Tab-separated table of C-alpha atoms in Angstrom:
chain	number	residue	atom	x	y	z
A	438	MET	CA	11.271	29.383	-4.362
A	439	ALA	CA	9.092	32.187	-3.327
A	440	CYS	CA	11.256	35.281	-2.961
A	441	VAL	CA	9.168	37.846	-1.289
A	442	SER	CA	7.955	37.867	2.462
A	443	ASP	CA	7.852	40.510	5.072
A	444	GLU	CA	10.779	38.428	7.033
A	445	SER	CA	12.867	38.570	4.085
A	446	TRP	CA	13.391	42.324	3.778
A	447	VAL	CA	16.524	43.336	5.831
A	448	ALA	CA	15.441	45.825	8.607
A	449	LEU	CA	18.959	47.445	9.064
A	450	PRO	CA	18.353	50.828	7.701
A	451	LYS	CA	14.961	51.224	9.648
A	452	MET	CA	16.980	50.301	12.819
A	453	LEU	CA	19.551	52.698	11.863
A	454	SER	CA	17.297	55.732	11.417
A	455	GLU	CA	15.544	55.052	14.586
A	456	ARG	CA	18.918	55.197	16.590
A	457	LEU	CA	19.764	58.367	14.616
A	458	ALA	CA	16.761	59.946	15.678
A	459	LEU	CA	17.260	59.091	19.409
A	460	ARG	CA	20.626	60.382	19.223
A	461	GLN	CA	19.594	63.635	17.673
A	462	GLU	CA	16.820	64.098	20.483
A	463	ASP	CA	19.563	63.384	23.318
A	464	ARG	CA	22.187	65.851	21.850
A	465	HIS	CA	22.460	69.225	23.163
A	466	ASP	CA	22.037	72.285	21.149
A	467	ASP	CA	25.357	73.390	21.480
A	468	GLU	CA	26.941	70.155	20.377
A	469	GLN	CA	28.784	69.973	16.884
A	470	PRO	CA	26.980	67.778	14.562
A	471	SER	CA	28.223	64.299	14.664
A	472	PHE	CA	28.728	61.718	11.790
A	473	PHE	CA	25.339	60.195	12.616
A	474	GLY	CA	23.673	63.659	12.775
A	475	SER	CA	24.701	65.113	9.453
A	476	GLU	CA	22.750	65.763	6.534
A	477	SER	CA	24.614	63.200	4.463
A	478	THR	CA	23.717	60.337	6.661
A	479	ALA	CA	22.236	58.279	3.901
A	480	HIS	CA	25.233	59.012	1.551
A	481	ARG	CA	27.796	58.054	4.234
A	482	LEU	CA	25.966	55.066	5.379
A	483	GLU	CA	26.085	53.806	1.879
A	484	LYS	CA	29.877	54.012	1.953
A	485	VAL	CA	30.217	52.445	5.230
A	486	PHE	CA	27.684	49.413	5.251
A	487	PRO	CA	27.940	46.873	2.316
A	488	VAL	CA	25.120	47.181	-0.036
A	489	TYR	CA	23.501	43.871	0.990
A	490	ALA	CA	23.354	45.039	4.551
A	491	LEU	CA	21.257	48.001	3.611
A	492	GLY	CA	18.556	45.779	1.890
A	493	ILE	CA	16.340	46.275	-0.796
A	494	PRO	CA	13.220	48.664	-0.587
A	495	LYS	CA	9.765	46.755	-0.616
A	496	PRO	CA	8.051	47.170	-3.994
A	497	ASP	CA	4.776	48.924	-3.981
A	498	SER	CA	3.047	46.133	-6.048
A	499	ASP	CA	2.971	42.425	-5.487
A	500	PRO	CA	5.574	40.672	-7.689
A	501	VAL	CA	4.853	37.645	-9.945
A	502	LYS	CA	6.137	34.850	-7.715
A	503	PRO	CA	7.832	31.688	-9.413
A	504	ALA	CA	5.725	28.597	-9.991
A	505	SER	CA	6.284	26.874	-6.774
A	506	VAL	CA	8.078	27.217	-3.452
A	507	SER	CA	10.462	24.214	-3.887
A	508	GLY	CA	10.213	23.621	-7.748
A	509	ASP	CA	13.117	25.587	-8.943
A	510	PRO	CA	15.977	23.068	-9.722
A	511	ILE	CA	18.149	25.759	-11.062
A	512	TRP	CA	18.204	27.850	-7.860
A	513	ASP	CA	18.610	24.654	-5.713
A	514	ALA	CA	21.621	23.859	-7.826
A	515	VAL	CA	23.168	27.387	-7.412
A	516	ARG	CA	22.747	27.168	-3.715
A	517	GLU	CA	24.206	23.788	-3.233
A	518	GLU	CA	27.217	24.874	-5.633
A	519	ALA	CA	27.664	27.958	-3.489
A	520	LYS	CA	27.934	26.106	-0.223
A	521	LEU	CA	30.374	23.659	-1.664
A	522	GLU	CA	32.518	26.588	-3.071
A	523	ALA	CA	32.532	28.266	0.345
A	524	GLU	CA	33.605	25.157	2.062
A	525	LYS	CA	36.490	24.650	-0.429
A	526	GLU	CA	37.528	28.290	-0.422
A	527	PRO	CA	36.779	29.902	3.012
A	528	ILE	CA	38.320	33.264	1.664
A	529	LEU	CA	35.260	33.654	-0.699
A	530	SER	CA	32.659	32.575	1.783
A	531	SER	CA	31.557	36.227	2.645
A	532	PHE	CA	31.332	36.845	-0.953
A	533	LEU	CA	29.394	33.777	-1.750
A	534	TYR	CA	27.015	34.500	1.188
A	535	ALA	CA	26.350	38.047	0.217
A	536	SER	CA	26.087	37.237	-3.622
A	537	ILE	CA	23.861	33.832	-3.381
A	538	LEU	CA	23.117	32.447	-0.050
A	539	ALA	CA	21.674	35.666	1.745
A	540	HIS	CA	18.776	35.581	-1.216
A	541	ASP	CA	15.696	33.896	-1.247
A	542	CYS	CA	15.617	33.090	-4.955
A	543	LEU	CA	17.382	33.359	-8.353
A	544	GLU	CA	16.122	36.832	-9.196
A	545	GLN	CA	17.243	38.401	-6.080
A	546	ALA	CA	20.534	37.058	-6.192
A	547	LEU	CA	21.035	37.947	-9.963
A	548	GLY	CA	19.867	41.441	-9.110
A	549	PHE	CA	22.546	41.798	-6.406
A	550	VAL	CA	25.339	40.429	-8.684
A	551	LEU	CA	24.323	42.557	-11.669
A	552	ALA	CA	23.966	45.617	-9.466
A	553	ASN	CA	27.334	45.350	-7.957
A	554	ARG	CA	28.990	44.836	-11.164
A	555	LEU	CA	27.437	47.795	-13.027
A	556	GLN	CA	27.490	50.444	-10.163
A	557	ASN	CA	29.263	53.562	-10.311
A	558	PRO	CA	29.653	56.707	-8.310
A	559	THR	CA	26.525	58.117	-9.739
A	560	LEU	CA	24.526	54.909	-10.247
A	561	LEU	CA	24.521	53.209	-6.972
A	562	ALA	CA	24.098	49.608	-6.441
A	563	THR	CA	20.989	50.034	-4.300
A	564	GLN	CA	19.381	52.053	-7.088
A	565	LEU	CA	20.312	49.330	-9.622
A	566	MET	CA	19.043	46.429	-7.353
A	567	ASP	CA	15.592	48.279	-7.059
A	568	ILE	CA	15.574	48.274	-10.904
A	569	PHE	CA	16.536	44.879	-11.463
A	570	TYR	CA	14.537	43.403	-8.843
A	571	ASP	CA	11.182	45.179	-9.783
A	572	VAL	CA	11.443	44.251	-13.481
A	573	MET	CA	12.545	40.694	-12.901
A	574	MET	CA	9.946	39.869	-10.126
A	575	HIS	CA	7.056	41.190	-12.237
A	576	ASP	CA	7.849	39.623	-15.605
A	577	ARG	CA	7.310	35.760	-16.093
A	578	ASP	CA	9.139	35.913	-19.293
A	579	ILE	CA	12.156	37.084	-17.976
A	580	GLN	CA	12.003	34.544	-15.069
A	581	ARG	CA	12.010	31.891	-17.672
A	582	SER	CA	14.617	33.195	-19.812
A	583	VAL	CA	17.066	33.674	-17.104
A	584	ARG	CA	16.793	29.986	-16.201
A	585	LEU	CA	16.915	28.682	-19.721
A	586	ASP	CA	19.963	30.985	-20.524
A	587	VAL	CA	22.007	29.909	-17.607
A	588	GLN	CA	21.174	26.299	-18.564
A	589	ALA	CA	22.596	27.143	-22.046
A	590	PHE	CA	25.707	28.310	-20.780
A	591	LYS	CA	26.046	25.169	-18.586
A	592	ASP	CA	25.461	22.804	-21.348
A	593	ARG	CA	27.143	24.624	-24.222
A	594	ASP	CA	30.388	26.213	-22.689
A	595	PRO	CA	32.835	23.713	-21.614
A	596	ALA	CA	34.605	26.395	-19.648
A	597	CYS	CA	31.507	26.790	-17.482
A	598	LEU	CA	32.091	24.874	-14.310
A	599	SER	CA	28.537	25.274	-12.729
A	600	TYR	CA	25.479	27.252	-12.680
A	601	CYS	CA	26.841	29.105	-9.740
A	602	SER	CA	30.061	30.170	-11.767
A	603	ALA	CA	27.654	31.404	-14.715
A	604	LEU	CA	25.847	33.411	-12.351
A	605	LEU	CA	28.670	35.158	-10.608
A	606	TYR	CA	31.256	35.455	-13.103
A	607	LEU	CA	30.393	34.985	-16.851
A	608	LYS	CA	29.974	38.458	-18.466
A	609	GLY	CA	28.186	37.089	-21.387
A	610	TYR	CA	25.276	35.841	-19.185
A	611	HIS	CA	25.422	39.034	-17.099
A	612	SER	CA	25.228	41.373	-20.302
A	613	LEU	CA	22.339	39.154	-21.647
A	614	GLN	CA	20.407	39.619	-18.468
A	615	VAL	CA	20.773	43.238	-18.167
A	616	HIS	CA	19.758	43.695	-21.587
A	617	ARG	CA	16.595	41.717	-20.775
A	618	VAL	CA	15.790	44.477	-18.126
A	619	ALA	CA	16.586	47.141	-20.417
A	620	HIS	CA	14.498	45.773	-23.327
A	621	SER	CA	11.445	45.592	-20.778
A	622	LEU	CA	12.095	49.078	-19.665
A	623	TRP	CA	12.247	50.110	-23.205
A	624	SER	CA	8.929	48.487	-24.036
A	625	GLN	CA	7.518	50.346	-21.207
A	626	GLY	CA	8.732	53.618	-22.626
A	627	ARG	CA	11.348	54.227	-19.993
A	628	LYS	CA	13.830	54.777	-22.937
A	629	VAL	CA	16.448	56.910	-20.994
A	630	LEU	CA	16.893	54.537	-18.160
A	631	ALA	CA	17.126	51.667	-20.898
A	632	LEU	CA	19.805	53.503	-22.662
A	633	ALA	CA	21.692	54.159	-19.478
A	634	LEU	CA	21.751	50.473	-18.676
A	635	GLN	CA	22.928	49.773	-22.249
A	636	SER	CA	25.808	52.370	-21.741
A	637	ARG	CA	26.743	50.520	-18.366
A	638	ILE	CA	26.863	46.950	-20.187
A	639	SER	CA	29.041	48.474	-22.875
A	640	GLU	CA	31.413	50.135	-20.489
A	641	VAL	CA	31.939	47.257	-18.053
A	642	PHE	CA	31.280	44.051	-20.158
A	643	GLY	CA	32.490	45.426	-23.725
A	644	VAL	CA	29.030	44.140	-25.023
A	645	ASP	CA	26.702	46.500	-26.844
A	646	ILE	CA	23.129	45.443	-27.440
A	647	HIS	CA	20.439	48.054	-28.239
A	648	PRO	CA	17.652	47.807	-25.637
A	649	ALA	CA	15.050	47.659	-28.459
A	650	ALA	CA	16.550	44.351	-29.973
A	651	LYS	CA	14.487	41.173	-29.303
A	652	ILE	CA	16.437	38.324	-28.018
A	653	GLY	CA	14.970	34.728	-27.556
A	654	GLU	CA	15.401	32.368	-24.658
A	655	GLY	CA	18.185	29.699	-24.112
A	656	ILE	CA	20.910	31.990	-25.682
A	657	LEU	CA	24.654	31.666	-25.293
A	658	LEU	CA	26.900	34.512	-25.617
A	659	ASP	CA	30.105	32.675	-25.204
A	660	HIS	CA	32.691	35.251	-24.039
A	661	GLY	CA	30.790	38.185	-24.999
A	662	THR	CA	33.497	40.513	-25.872
A	663	GLY	CA	32.894	42.576	-28.780
A	664	VAL	CA	29.259	41.234	-29.562
A	665	VAL	CA	27.130	44.148	-31.277
A	666	ILE	CA	23.418	43.877	-31.823
A	667	GLY	CA	21.503	46.633	-33.447
A	668	GLU	CA	18.111	48.230	-32.721
A	669	THR	CA	15.910	46.038	-34.899
A	670	ALA	CA	17.685	42.898	-34.759
A	671	VAL	CA	15.837	39.772	-33.803
A	672	VAL	CA	17.494	36.638	-32.336
A	673	GLY	CA	15.481	33.596	-31.978
A	674	ASN	CA	15.604	30.945	-29.112
A	675	ARG	CA	18.549	28.536	-28.630
A	676	VAL	CA	21.057	30.631	-30.604
A	677	SER	CA	24.758	30.658	-29.811
A	678	LEU	CA	26.919	33.530	-30.521
A	679	MET	CA	30.619	33.670	-30.228
A	680	HIS	CA	32.673	36.671	-29.290
A	681	GLY	CA	33.086	39.430	-31.765
A	682	VAL	CA	29.881	38.981	-33.584
A	683	THR	CA	28.035	41.794	-35.070
A	684	LEU	CA	24.427	42.158	-36.261
A	685	GLY	CA	24.414	45.317	-37.737
A	686	GLY	CA	23.063	47.744	-40.475
A	687	THR	CA	24.588	48.811	-43.737
A	688	GLY	CA	24.379	52.397	-43.594
A	689	LYS	CA	22.372	55.391	-42.290
A	690	GLU	CA	18.966	54.142	-43.318
A	691	ILE	CA	16.291	53.943	-40.717
A	692	GLY	CA	13.412	51.594	-40.057
A	693	ASP	CA	13.957	47.941	-39.959
A	694	ARG	CA	17.638	47.445	-40.954
A	695	HIS	CA	19.240	44.634	-38.967
A	696	PRO	CA	19.405	40.845	-39.176
A	697	LYS	CA	16.954	38.165	-38.267
A	698	VAL	CA	18.666	35.130	-36.779
A	699	GLY	CA	16.495	31.934	-36.726
A	700	ASP	CA	16.013	29.549	-33.929
A	701	GLY	CA	18.986	27.198	-33.292
A	702	ALA	CA	21.630	28.955	-35.331
A	703	LEU	CA	25.282	29.116	-34.515
A	704	ILE	CA	27.229	32.097	-35.235
A	705	GLY	CA	31.100	31.668	-35.296
A	706	ALA	CA	33.717	34.168	-33.639
A	707	SER	CA	34.000	37.582	-35.429
A	708	ALA	CA	31.272	36.798	-37.962
A	709	THR	CA	29.590	40.246	-39.436
A	710	ILE	CA	26.056	40.011	-40.533
A	711	LEU	CA	24.825	43.305	-42.014
A	712	GLY	CA	21.205	44.488	-43.200
A	713	ASN	CA	17.880	43.319	-42.844
A	714	ILE	CA	18.513	39.775	-43.873
A	715	LYS	CA	17.385	36.528	-42.561
A	716	ILE	CA	19.530	33.850	-41.187
A	717	GLY	CA	17.670	30.580	-41.385
A	718	GLN	CA	16.856	28.276	-38.668
A	719	GLY	CA	19.479	26.032	-37.645
A	720	ALA	CA	21.978	27.761	-39.972
A	721	MET	CA	25.836	27.950	-39.078
A	722	ILE	CA	27.838	31.064	-39.989
A	723	ALA	CA	31.669	30.197	-39.986
A	724	ALA	CA	33.896	32.272	-38.017
A	725	GLY	CA	35.276	35.663	-39.589
A	726	SER	CA	32.510	35.577	-42.275
A	727	LEU	CA	30.935	38.592	-43.768
A	728	VAL	CA	27.162	37.838	-44.505
A	729	LEU	CA	25.442	40.212	-46.915
A	730	LYS	CA	22.481	37.960	-48.104
A	731	ASN	CA	19.798	35.639	-46.678
A	732	VAL	CA	21.235	32.279	-45.317
A	733	PRO	CA	19.100	29.332	-46.223
A	734	PRO	CA	18.066	27.237	-42.969
A	735	ARG	CA	20.481	24.492	-42.001
A	736	SER	CA	23.123	25.702	-44.301
A	737	MET	CA	26.722	26.413	-43.569
A	738	VAL	CA	28.066	29.850	-44.690
A	739	ALA	CA	31.759	30.855	-44.944
A	740	GLY	CA	33.950	33.530	-46.297
A	741	ILE	CA	33.922	37.233	-47.430
A	742	PRO	CA	31.245	37.587	-48.762
A	743	ALA	CA	29.816	34.432	-47.302
A	744	LYS	CA	28.610	31.812	-49.442
A	745	VAL	CA	26.847	28.346	-48.945
A	746	ILE	CA	29.643	25.485	-48.556
A	747	GLY	CA	27.401	22.685	-47.382
A	748	TYR	CA	24.532	21.713	-45.095
A	749	VAL	CA	24.382	20.666	-41.335
A	750	ASP	CA	22.739	17.599	-40.236
A	751	GLU	CA	21.780	18.587	-36.867
A	752	LYS	CA	18.409	20.428	-36.168
A	753	ASP	CA	20.166	23.180	-33.978
A	754	PRO	CA	23.999	23.280	-34.513
A	755	SER	CA	23.816	25.950	-31.755
A	756	LEU	CA	23.304	23.197	-29.226
A	757	THR	CA	26.188	20.764	-30.338
A	758	MET	CA	28.571	23.986	-30.973
A	759	LYS	CA	30.282	21.902	-33.722
A	760	HIS	CA	31.517	24.766	-35.716
A	761	ASP	CA	34.756	23.279	-36.589
A	762	ALA	CA	34.271	21.615	-39.757
A	763	SER	CA	36.270	18.551	-40.396
A	764	LYS	CA	39.346	18.159	-42.905
A	765	GLU	CA	37.112	15.583	-44.809
A	766	PHE	CA	34.367	18.170	-45.134
A	767	PHE	CA	36.627	20.860	-46.535
A	768	GLU	CA	38.298	18.335	-48.928
A	769	HIS	CA	34.892	17.380	-50.193
A	770	VAL	CA	33.927	21.006	-50.852
A	771	ALA	CA	37.252	21.432	-52.569
A	772	VAL	CA	36.367	18.572	-54.986
A	773	GLN	CA	33.102	19.825	-55.655
A	774	CYS	CA	34.482	23.226	-56.420
A	775	ARG	CA	37.147	21.690	-58.736
A	776	ASP	CA	34.678	19.519	-60.631
A	777	THR	CA	32.269	22.539	-60.952
A	778	ARG	CA	35.133	24.611	-62.764
A	779	SER	CA	36.096	21.823	-65.019
A	780	ALA	CA	32.627	21.312	-66.147
A	781	GLY	CA	32.335	24.743	-66.956
């Protein structure tokens, strides 16, 4: 699974530049400048040749290589799935080759996919690939997280057909991985670049995660649309967040002002959690709830404002994704509520 070798770097840009130099030497002084001899050669080549053909500049420092050459079952699965999909849909074969099969490891393929999704006329895909590749290949934690995250999508999202489909198409996964890069840049003091990536995530994916927010591993952002996570928010490991979830503040106060979500929590669609409060480990927040107070571990809360309506048996409800309480459960809650009122 080793990703970096001298042979793996695409040599097309170097060859092109050498040929351009020869053409310029052969050209007579009275000739008009050709396409290849103009000052905007690099820019025009960017327009003419696909970004994957131009290659990725070799980083100055040695990257942190994954654990072993053949010990990456996630990447092996992604490649095998891509080969099968190319056979089933030949029209996608060039896309699958450029996005997955042309690369040496998961980090390189992921960087390519993210760069091409986030590029715009002033932030080129080649520049973004440099950023993503440099950060991911030098950070063991990110290497681990991108694999645990894709496994979370494969295990918990029934609409996720394969590892390959998560890598290529799921914007919840994409926005989460770009955030990991942005958070690393923020931690290095490169805050302007981190905020630029946050802005692109918001524009392209409809997901707004502040680069300072701390997010654990094995995370599922199901759909991702409308998710907002504030600057001082903390999300633990193995958490599942549905679309429209907000982890926000309560006003204009500064400092530590956003929610802290414990490991294994499940947060339903359009739930709003505000303030520097704690969502206990293994808690479940029902869809559409407004949470303003601490939530005990392994409890189920619902309503506006949210109240404890029961407790969950699973250690990590985020893994089972059973956030549709049964009719019998609600009948039990209703009876308890009626008995409590009668006793009062």
